[in-house]
PDB file of C-alpha atoms in Angstrom:
ATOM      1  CA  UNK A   1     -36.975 -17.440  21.809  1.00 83.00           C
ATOM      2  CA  UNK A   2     -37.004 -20.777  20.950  1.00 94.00           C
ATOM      3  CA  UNK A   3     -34.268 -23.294  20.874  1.00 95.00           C
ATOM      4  CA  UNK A   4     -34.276 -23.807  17.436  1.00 94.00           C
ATOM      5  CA  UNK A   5     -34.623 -20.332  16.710  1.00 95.00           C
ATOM      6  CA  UNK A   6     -31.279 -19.447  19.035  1.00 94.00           C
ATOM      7  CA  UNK A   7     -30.097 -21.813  16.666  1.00 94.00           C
ATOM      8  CA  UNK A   8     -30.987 -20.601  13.208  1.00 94.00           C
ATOM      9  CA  UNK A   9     -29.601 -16.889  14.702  1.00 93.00           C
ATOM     10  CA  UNK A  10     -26.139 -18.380  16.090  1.00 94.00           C
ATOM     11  CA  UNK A  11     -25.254 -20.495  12.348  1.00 93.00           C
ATOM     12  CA  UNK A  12     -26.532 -16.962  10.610  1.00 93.00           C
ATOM     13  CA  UNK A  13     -24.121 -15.053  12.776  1.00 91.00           C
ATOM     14  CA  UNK A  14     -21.023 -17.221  12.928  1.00 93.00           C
ATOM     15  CA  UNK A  15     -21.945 -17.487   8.668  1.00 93.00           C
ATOM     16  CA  UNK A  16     -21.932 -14.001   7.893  1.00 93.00           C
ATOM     17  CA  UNK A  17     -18.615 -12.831   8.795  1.00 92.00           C
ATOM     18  CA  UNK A  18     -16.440 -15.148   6.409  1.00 92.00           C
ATOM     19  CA  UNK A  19     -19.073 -14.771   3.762  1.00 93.00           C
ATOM     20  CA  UNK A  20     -18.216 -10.761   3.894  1.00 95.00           C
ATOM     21  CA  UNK A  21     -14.754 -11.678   3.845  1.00 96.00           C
ATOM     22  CA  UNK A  22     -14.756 -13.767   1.069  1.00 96.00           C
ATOM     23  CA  UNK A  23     -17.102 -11.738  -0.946  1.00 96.00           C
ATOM     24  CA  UNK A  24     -15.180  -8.797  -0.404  1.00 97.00           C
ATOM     25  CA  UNK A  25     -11.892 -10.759  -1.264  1.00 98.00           C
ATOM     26  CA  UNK A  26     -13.687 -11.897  -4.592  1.00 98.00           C
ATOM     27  CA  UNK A  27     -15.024  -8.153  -5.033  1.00 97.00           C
ATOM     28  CA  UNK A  28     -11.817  -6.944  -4.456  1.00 97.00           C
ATOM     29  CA  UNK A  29     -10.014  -9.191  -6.954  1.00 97.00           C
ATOM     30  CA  UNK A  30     -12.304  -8.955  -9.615  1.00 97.00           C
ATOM     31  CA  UNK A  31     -12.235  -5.336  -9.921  1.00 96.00           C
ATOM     32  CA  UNK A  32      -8.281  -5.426  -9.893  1.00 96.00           C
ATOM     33  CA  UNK A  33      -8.205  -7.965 -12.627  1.00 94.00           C
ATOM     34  CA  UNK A  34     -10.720  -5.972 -14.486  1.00 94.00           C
ATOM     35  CA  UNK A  35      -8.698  -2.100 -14.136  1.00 93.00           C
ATOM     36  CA  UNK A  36      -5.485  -4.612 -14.941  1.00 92.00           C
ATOM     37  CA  UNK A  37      -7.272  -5.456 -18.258  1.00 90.00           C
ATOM     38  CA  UNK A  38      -8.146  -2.290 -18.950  1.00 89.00           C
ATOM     39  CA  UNK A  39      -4.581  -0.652 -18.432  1.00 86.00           C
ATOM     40  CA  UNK A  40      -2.672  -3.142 -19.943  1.00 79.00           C
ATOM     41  CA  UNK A  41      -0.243  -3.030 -23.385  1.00 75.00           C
ATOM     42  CA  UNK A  42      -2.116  -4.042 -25.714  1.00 73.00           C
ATOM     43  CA  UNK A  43       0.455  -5.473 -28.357  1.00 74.00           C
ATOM     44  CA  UNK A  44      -0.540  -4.610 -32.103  1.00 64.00           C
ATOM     45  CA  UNK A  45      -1.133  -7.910 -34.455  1.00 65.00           C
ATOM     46  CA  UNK A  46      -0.175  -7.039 -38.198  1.00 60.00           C
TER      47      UNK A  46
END
């Protein structure tokens, strides 16, 4: 393997992990915000 290519592999490794993290934080938090929608009292305007 090349250098450049030991590169490319070591910036997509040490990438990958917070990107998980932070797309399953987002993932996480959207869904919550969206079953909070859903289940909340919804007041009447008339």
């Amino acid at each position: 393997m090349s250098q450049l290519e030991s590169i490319i592999w070591h910036v997509l490794g040490y990438s990958a992990m917070p990107v998980i993290i932070l797309g399953g934080f987002a993932a996480v938090a959207a869904i919550c915000i969206w079953l909070l929608s859903i289940t909340a009292d919804k007041e009447e305007t008339s």
